[in-house]
């Protein structure tokens, strides 16, 4: 997306853009680009009010500041633009397309949703730098585009968590499900960095035969119906997983039955179970997964982990 396109959106979020205002400096003396100022624009003012009340920053464009850095030979100002860098990470580069929202009513509803349904569930010390509301999230590197698996509702980037609201969707957003998805990603990012005995137990359920060796961890392992040396089942729940890795090759036969998939990474597995715990419907989970003993055991362990984490860190509540 081009910077000019963003400027034409008329977004009126205001930011402190110089180091003269100590209130908006980070501990290292750098400008805090996530500190919002008030705005005469309705959306900018709402974003500021949410930030002032909760400390959580919500963007609806990824160009978050315009800073004058001098003038050219003709005396015209030169600007530098601060962007969120959704696709940048220290160790890899993502390839998401994320068309921005254009309907101001939808943007306002999205900001109110984050304020009312997401922020109260965030944990102290385990929150994103910001949220970015977008129209859609398309993973252009996903090999399963024909099956619609390149579309996502949430993507946790390094400096922001993207939330897709899909302006043109025909059905209403399931706010409870979307909120649980967002929060599960934040919980999972925190838990994935922990060394915990309970997490070790959680991981220990998903083991099997890999390359002829028994009792091997199955995280990230490719599964195929044609494999002789690695365990296979068309239903990943047999191995205690609630989903597969949507970013890797996924194949089905003429009857729609899976013939190839990759087991999820640990962080995805954590997020899948945290989401179910946050949804809080034990009966519904058992109805869906009751025949899979490993799923039921992992669910119980994750309920304990989430309860302990909430007690230790505490929810933001507002």
PDB file of N, CA and C in Angstrom, residues 125-180:
ATOM      1  N   UNK A 125       0.534  -6.921  31.655  1.00  0.00           N
ATOM      2  CA  UNK A 125       1.858  -7.358  31.228  1.00  0.00           C
ATOM      3  C   UNK A 125       1.858  -8.315  30.055  1.00  0.00           C
ATOM      4  N   UNK A 126       0.682  -8.604  29.503  1.00  0.00           N
ATOM      5  CA  UNK A 126       0.613  -9.526  28.358  1.00  0.00           C
ATOM      6  C   UNK A 126      -0.360  -8.976  27.317  1.00  0.00           C
ATOM      7  N   UNK A 127      -0.144  -7.710  26.960  1.00  0.00           N
ATOM      8  CA  UNK A 127      -1.007  -7.045  25.991  1.00  0.00           C
ATOM      9  C   UNK A 127      -0.188  -6.616  24.782  1.00  0.00           C
ATOM     10  N   UNK A 128      -0.829  -6.444  23.633  1.00  0.00           N
ATOM     11  CA  UNK A 128      -0.098  -6.022  22.445  1.00  0.00           C
ATOM     12  C   UNK A 128       0.299  -4.557  22.524  1.00  0.00           C
ATOM     13  N   UNK A 129       1.269  -4.137  21.710  1.00  0.00           N
ATOM     14  CA  UNK A 129       1.627  -2.717  21.637  1.00  0.00           C
ATOM     15  C   UNK A 129       0.453  -1.886  21.140  1.00  0.00           C
ATOM     16  N   UNK A 130      -0.350  -2.487  20.266  1.00  0.00           N
ATOM     17  CA  UNK A 130      -1.501  -1.782  19.704  1.00  0.00           C
ATOM     18  C   UNK A 130      -2.395  -2.779  18.996  1.00  0.00           C
ATOM     19  N   UNK A 131      -3.569  -2.304  18.612  1.00  0.00           N
ATOM     20  CA  UNK A 131      -4.451  -3.048  17.722  1.00  0.00           C
ATOM     21  C   UNK A 131      -4.586  -2.267  16.420  1.00  0.00           C
ATOM     22  N   UNK A 132      -4.635  -2.984  15.312  1.00  0.00           N
ATOM     23  CA  UNK A 132      -4.873  -2.374  13.999  1.00  0.00           C
ATOM     24  C   UNK A 132      -6.127  -2.991  13.403  1.00  0.00           C
ATOM     25  N   UNK A 133      -7.160  -2.174  13.224  1.00  0.00           N
ATOM     26  CA  UNK A 133      -8.392  -2.644  12.611  1.00  0.00           C
ATOM     27  C   UNK A 133      -8.253  -2.571  11.094  1.00  0.00           C
ATOM     28  N   UNK A 134      -8.524  -3.687  10.418  1.00  0.00           N
ATOM     29  CA  UNK A 134      -8.422  -3.742   8.955  1.00  0.00           C
ATOM     30  C   UNK A 134      -9.682  -4.369   8.383  1.00  0.00           C
ATOM     31  N   UNK A 135      -9.828  -4.240   7.076  1.00  0.00           N
ATOM     32  CA  UNK A 135     -10.988  -4.857   6.436  1.00  0.00           C
ATOM     33  C   UNK A 135     -10.830  -6.367   6.360  1.00  0.00           C
ATOM     34  N   UNK A 136      -9.653  -6.806   5.912  1.00  0.00           N
ATOM     35  CA  UNK A 136      -9.425  -8.240   5.742  1.00  0.00           C
ATOM     36  C   UNK A 136      -7.945  -8.551   5.909  1.00  0.00           C
ATOM     37  N   UNK A 137      -7.664  -9.824   6.156  1.00  0.00           N
ATOM     38  CA  UNK A 137      -6.294 -10.306   6.307  1.00  0.00           C
ATOM     39  C   UNK A 137      -6.090 -11.462   5.339  1.00  0.00           C
ATOM     40  N   UNK A 138      -5.167 -11.293   4.393  1.00  0.00           N
ATOM     41  CA  UNK A 138      -4.919 -12.320   3.383  1.00  0.00           C
ATOM     42  C   UNK A 138      -3.453 -12.718   3.427  1.00  0.00           C
ATOM     43  N   UNK A 139      -3.201 -13.970   3.755  1.00  0.00           N
ATOM     44  CA  UNK A 139      -1.838 -14.485   3.777  1.00  0.00           C
ATOM     45  C   UNK A 139      -1.478 -14.948   2.371  1.00  0.00           C
ATOM     46  N   UNK A 140      -0.717 -14.139   1.652  1.00  0.00           N
ATOM     47  CA  UNK A 140      -0.420 -14.442   0.249  1.00  0.00           C
ATOM     48  C   UNK A 140       0.551 -15.602   0.092  1.00  0.00           C
ATOM     49  N   UNK A 141       1.208 -16.004   1.180  1.00  0.00           N
ATOM     50  CA  UNK A 141       2.119 -17.155   1.120  1.00  0.00           C
ATOM     51  C   UNK A 141       1.412 -18.471   1.408  1.00  0.00           C
ATOM     52  N   UNK A 142       0.137 -18.402   1.765  1.00  0.00           N
ATOM     53  CA  UNK A 142      -0.588 -19.626   2.110  1.00  0.00           C
ATOM     54  C   UNK A 142      -0.785 -20.483   0.861  1.00  0.00           C
ATOM     55  N   UNK A 143      -0.376 -21.767   0.901  1.00  0.00           N
ATOM     56  CA  UNK A 143      -0.489 -22.622  -0.280  1.00  0.00           C
ATOM     57  C   UNK A 143      -1.903 -23.159  -0.510  1.00  0.00           C
ATOM     58  N   UNK A 144      -2.848 -22.806   0.358  1.00  0.00           N
ATOM     59  CA  UNK A 144      -4.196 -23.376   0.279  1.00  0.00           C
ATOM     60  C   UNK A 144      -5.249 -22.329  -0.081  1.00  0.00           C
ATOM     61  N   UNK A 145      -4.897 -21.429  -0.999  1.00  0.00           N
ATOM     62  CA  UNK A 145      -5.795 -20.318  -1.347  1.00  0.00           C
ATOM     63  C   UNK A 145      -7.119 -20.816  -1.908  1.00  0.00           C
ATOM     64  N   UNK A 146      -7.075 -21.882  -2.702  1.00  0.00           N
ATOM     65  CA  UNK A 146      -8.301 -22.378  -3.333  1.00  0.00           C
ATOM     66  C   UNK A 146      -9.309 -22.872  -2.301  1.00  0.00           C
ATOM     67  N   UNK A 147      -8.832 -23.256  -1.135  1.00  0.00           N
ATOM     68  CA  UNK A 147      -9.728 -23.747  -0.081  1.00  0.00           C
ATOM     69  C   UNK A 147     -10.136 -22.643   0.885  1.00  0.00           C
ATOM     70  N   UNK A 148      -9.743 -21.411   0.560  1.00  0.00           N
ATOM     71  CA  UNK A 148     -10.120 -20.283   1.394  1.00  0.00           C
ATOM     72  C   UNK A 148      -9.354 -20.176   2.694  1.00  0.00           C
ATOM     73  N   UNK A 149      -8.232 -20.880   2.802  1.00  0.00           N
ATOM     74  CA  UNK A 149      -7.492 -20.901   4.050  1.00  0.00           C
ATOM     75  C   UNK A 149      -6.505 -19.745   4.174  1.00  0.00           C
ATOM     76  N   UNK A 150      -6.440 -18.883   3.146  1.00  0.00           N
ATOM     77  CA  UNK A 150      -5.524 -17.745   3.220  1.00  0.00           C
ATOM     78  C   UNK A 150      -6.133 -16.576   3.986  1.00  0.00           C
ATOM     79  N   UNK A 151      -7.442 -16.620   4.240  1.00  0.00           N
ATOM     80  CA  UNK A 151      -8.115 -15.557   4.982  1.00  0.00           C
ATOM     81  C   UNK A 151      -8.024 -15.816   6.485  1.00  0.00           C
ATOM     82  N   UNK A 152      -7.777 -14.770   7.247  1.00  0.00           N
ATOM     83  CA  UNK A 152      -7.693 -14.882   8.696  1.00  0.00           C
ATOM     84  C   UNK A 152      -8.483 -13.752   9.346  1.00  0.00           C
ATOM     85  N   UNK A 153      -8.873 -13.972  10.590  1.00  0.00           N
ATOM     86  CA  UNK A 153      -9.553 -12.931  11.363  1.00  0.00           C
ATOM     87  C   UNK A 153      -8.570 -12.122  12.194  1.00  0.00           C
ATOM     88  N   UNK A 154      -7.484 -12.755  12.624  1.00  0.00           N
ATOM     89  CA  UNK A 154      -6.539 -12.120  13.545  1.00  0.00           C
ATOM     90  C   UNK A 154      -5.117 -12.507  13.146  1.00  0.00           C
ATOM     91  N   UNK A 155      -4.204 -11.542  13.252  1.00  0.00           N
ATOM     92  CA  UNK A 155      -2.785 -11.833  13.053  1.00  0.00           C
ATOM     93  C   UNK A 155      -1.994 -11.005  14.058  1.00  0.00           C
ATOM     94  N   UNK A 156      -1.218 -11.669  14.896  1.00  0.00           N
ATOM     95  CA  UNK A 156      -0.409 -10.964  15.883  1.00  0.00           C
ATOM     96  C   UNK A 156       0.955 -10.659  15.293  1.00  0.00           C
ATOM     97  N   UNK A 157       1.185  -9.410  14.962  1.00  0.00           N
ATOM     98  CA  UNK A 157       2.471  -8.968  14.435  1.00  0.00           C
ATOM     99  C   UNK A 157       3.349  -8.479  15.586  1.00  0.00           C
ATOM    100  N   UNK A 158       4.532  -8.020  15.256  1.00  0.00           N
ATOM    101  CA  UNK A 158       5.497  -7.640  16.288  1.00  0.00           C
ATOM    102  C   UNK A 158       5.040  -6.418  17.080  1.00  0.00           C
ATOM    103  N   UNK A 159       4.492  -5.416  16.413  1.00  0.00           N
ATOM    104  CA  UNK A 159       4.117  -4.172  17.067  1.00  0.00           C
ATOM    105  C   UNK A 159       2.607  -3.938  17.128  1.00  0.00           C
ATOM    106  N   UNK A 160       1.843  -4.863  16.607  1.00  0.00           N
ATOM    107  CA  UNK A 160       0.400  -4.680  16.623  1.00  0.00           C
ATOM    108  C   UNK A 160      -0.301  -6.017  16.443  1.00  0.00           C
ATOM    109  N   UNK A 161      -1.549  -6.079  16.855  1.00  0.00           N
ATOM    110  CA  UNK A 161      -2.397  -7.225  16.569  1.00  0.00           C
ATOM    111  C   UNK A 161      -3.461  -6.776  15.587  1.00  0.00           C
ATOM    112  N   UNK A 162      -3.447  -7.359  14.390  1.00  0.00           N
ATOM    113  CA  UNK A 162      -4.399  -6.991  13.344  1.00  0.00           C
ATOM    114  C   UNK A 162      -5.712  -7.741  13.556  1.00  0.00           C
ATOM    115  N   UNK A 163      -6.812  -7.021  13.435  1.00  0.00           N
ATOM    116  CA  UNK A 163      -8.137  -7.615  13.570  1.00  0.00           C
ATOM    117  C   UNK A 163      -8.942  -7.274  12.321  1.00  0.00           C
ATOM    118  N   UNK A 164      -9.362  -8.311  11.589  1.00  0.00           N
ATOM    119  CA  UNK A 164     -10.108  -8.113  10.342  1.00  0.00           C
ATOM    120  C   UNK A 164     -11.605  -8.119  10.626  1.00  0.00           C
ATOM    121  N   UNK A 165     -12.295  -7.098  10.127  1.00  0.00           N
ATOM    122  CA  UNK A 165     -13.730  -6.968  10.370  1.00  0.00           C
ATOM    123  C   UNK A 165     -14.573  -7.263   9.129  1.00  0.00           C
ATOM    124  N   UNK A 166     -13.948  -7.360   7.956  1.00  0.00           N
ATOM    125  CA  UNK A 166     -14.633  -7.746   6.718  1.00  0.00           C
ATOM    126  C   UNK A 166     -15.920  -6.940   6.512  1.00  0.00           C
ATOM    127  N   UNK A 167     -15.745  -5.707   6.028  1.00  0.00           N
ATOM    128  CA  UNK A 167     -16.862  -4.773   5.845  1.00  0.00           C
ATOM    129  C   UNK A 167     -18.027  -5.354   5.051  1.00  0.00           C
ATOM    130  N   UNK A 168     -17.715  -6.166   4.057  1.00  0.00           N
ATOM    131  CA  UNK A 168     -18.755  -6.629   3.141  1.00  0.00           C
ATOM    132  C   UNK A 168     -19.315  -8.002   3.516  1.00  0.00           C
ATOM    133  N   UNK A 169     -18.957  -8.510   4.682  1.00  0.00           N
ATOM    134  CA  UNK A 169     -19.501  -9.810   5.068  1.00  0.00           C
ATOM    135  C   UNK A 169     -21.012  -9.685   5.253  1.00  0.00           C
ATOM    136  N   UNK A 170     -21.712 -10.761   4.894  1.00  0.00           N
ATOM    137  CA  UNK A 170     -23.170 -10.738   4.910  1.00  0.00           C
ATOM    138  C   UNK A 170     -23.742 -11.012   6.291  1.00  0.00           C
ATOM    139  N   UNK A 171     -22.983 -11.662   7.137  1.00  0.00           N
ATOM    140  CA  UNK A 171     -23.477 -11.999   8.475  1.00  0.00           C
ATOM    141  C   UNK A 171     -22.807 -11.112   9.518  1.00  0.00           C
ATOM    142  N   UNK A 172     -23.446 -10.971  10.661  1.00  0.00           N
ATOM    143  CA  UNK A 172     -22.891 -10.190  11.751  1.00  0.00           C
ATOM    144  C   UNK A 172     -21.670 -10.885  12.342  1.00  0.00           C
ATOM    145  N   UNK A 173     -20.730 -10.092  12.806  1.00  0.00           N
ATOM    146  CA  UNK A 173     -19.550 -10.653  13.461  1.00  0.00           C
ATOM    147  C   UNK A 173     -19.963 -11.342  14.756  1.00  0.00           C
ATOM    148  N   UNK A 174     -19.468 -12.563  14.957  1.00  0.00           N
ATOM    149  CA  UNK A 174     -19.668 -13.261  16.222  1.00  0.00           C
ATOM    150  C   UNK A 174     -18.659 -12.670  17.204  1.00  0.00           C
ATOM    151  N   UNK A 175     -19.094 -11.671  17.962  1.00  0.00           N
ATOM    152  CA  UNK A 175     -18.168 -10.921  18.800  1.00  0.00           C
ATOM    153  C   UNK A 175     -17.543 -11.781  19.899  1.00  0.00           C
ATOM    154  N   UNK A 176     -18.304 -12.710  20.437  1.00  0.00           N
ATOM    155  CA  UNK A 176     -17.758 -13.568  21.492  1.00  0.00           C
ATOM    156  C   UNK A 176     -16.635 -14.437  20.948  1.00  0.00           C
ATOM    157  N   UNK A 177     -16.851 -15.013  19.764  1.00  0.00           N
ATOM    158  CA  UNK A 177     -15.838 -15.875  19.161  1.00  0.00           C
ATOM    159  C   UNK A 177     -14.614 -15.060  18.762  1.00  0.00           C
ATOM    160  N   UNK A 178     -14.826 -13.891  18.143  1.00  0.00           N
ATOM    161  CA  UNK A 178     -13.700 -13.069  17.708  1.00  0.00           C
ATOM    162  C   UNK A 178     -12.904 -12.565  18.902  1.00  0.00           C
ATOM    163  N   UNK A 179     -13.598 -12.154  19.948  1.00  0.00           N
ATOM    164  CA  UNK A 179     -12.906 -11.705  21.153  1.00  0.00           C
ATOM    165  C   UNK A 179     -12.047 -12.825  21.740  1.00  0.00           C
ATOM    166  N   UNK A 180     -12.601 -14.038  21.801  1.00  0.00           N
ATOM    167  CA  UNK A 180     -11.845 -15.176  22.331  1.00  0.00           C
ATOM    168  C   UNK A 180     -10.628 -15.485  21.463  1.00  0.00           C
TER     169      UNK A 180
END
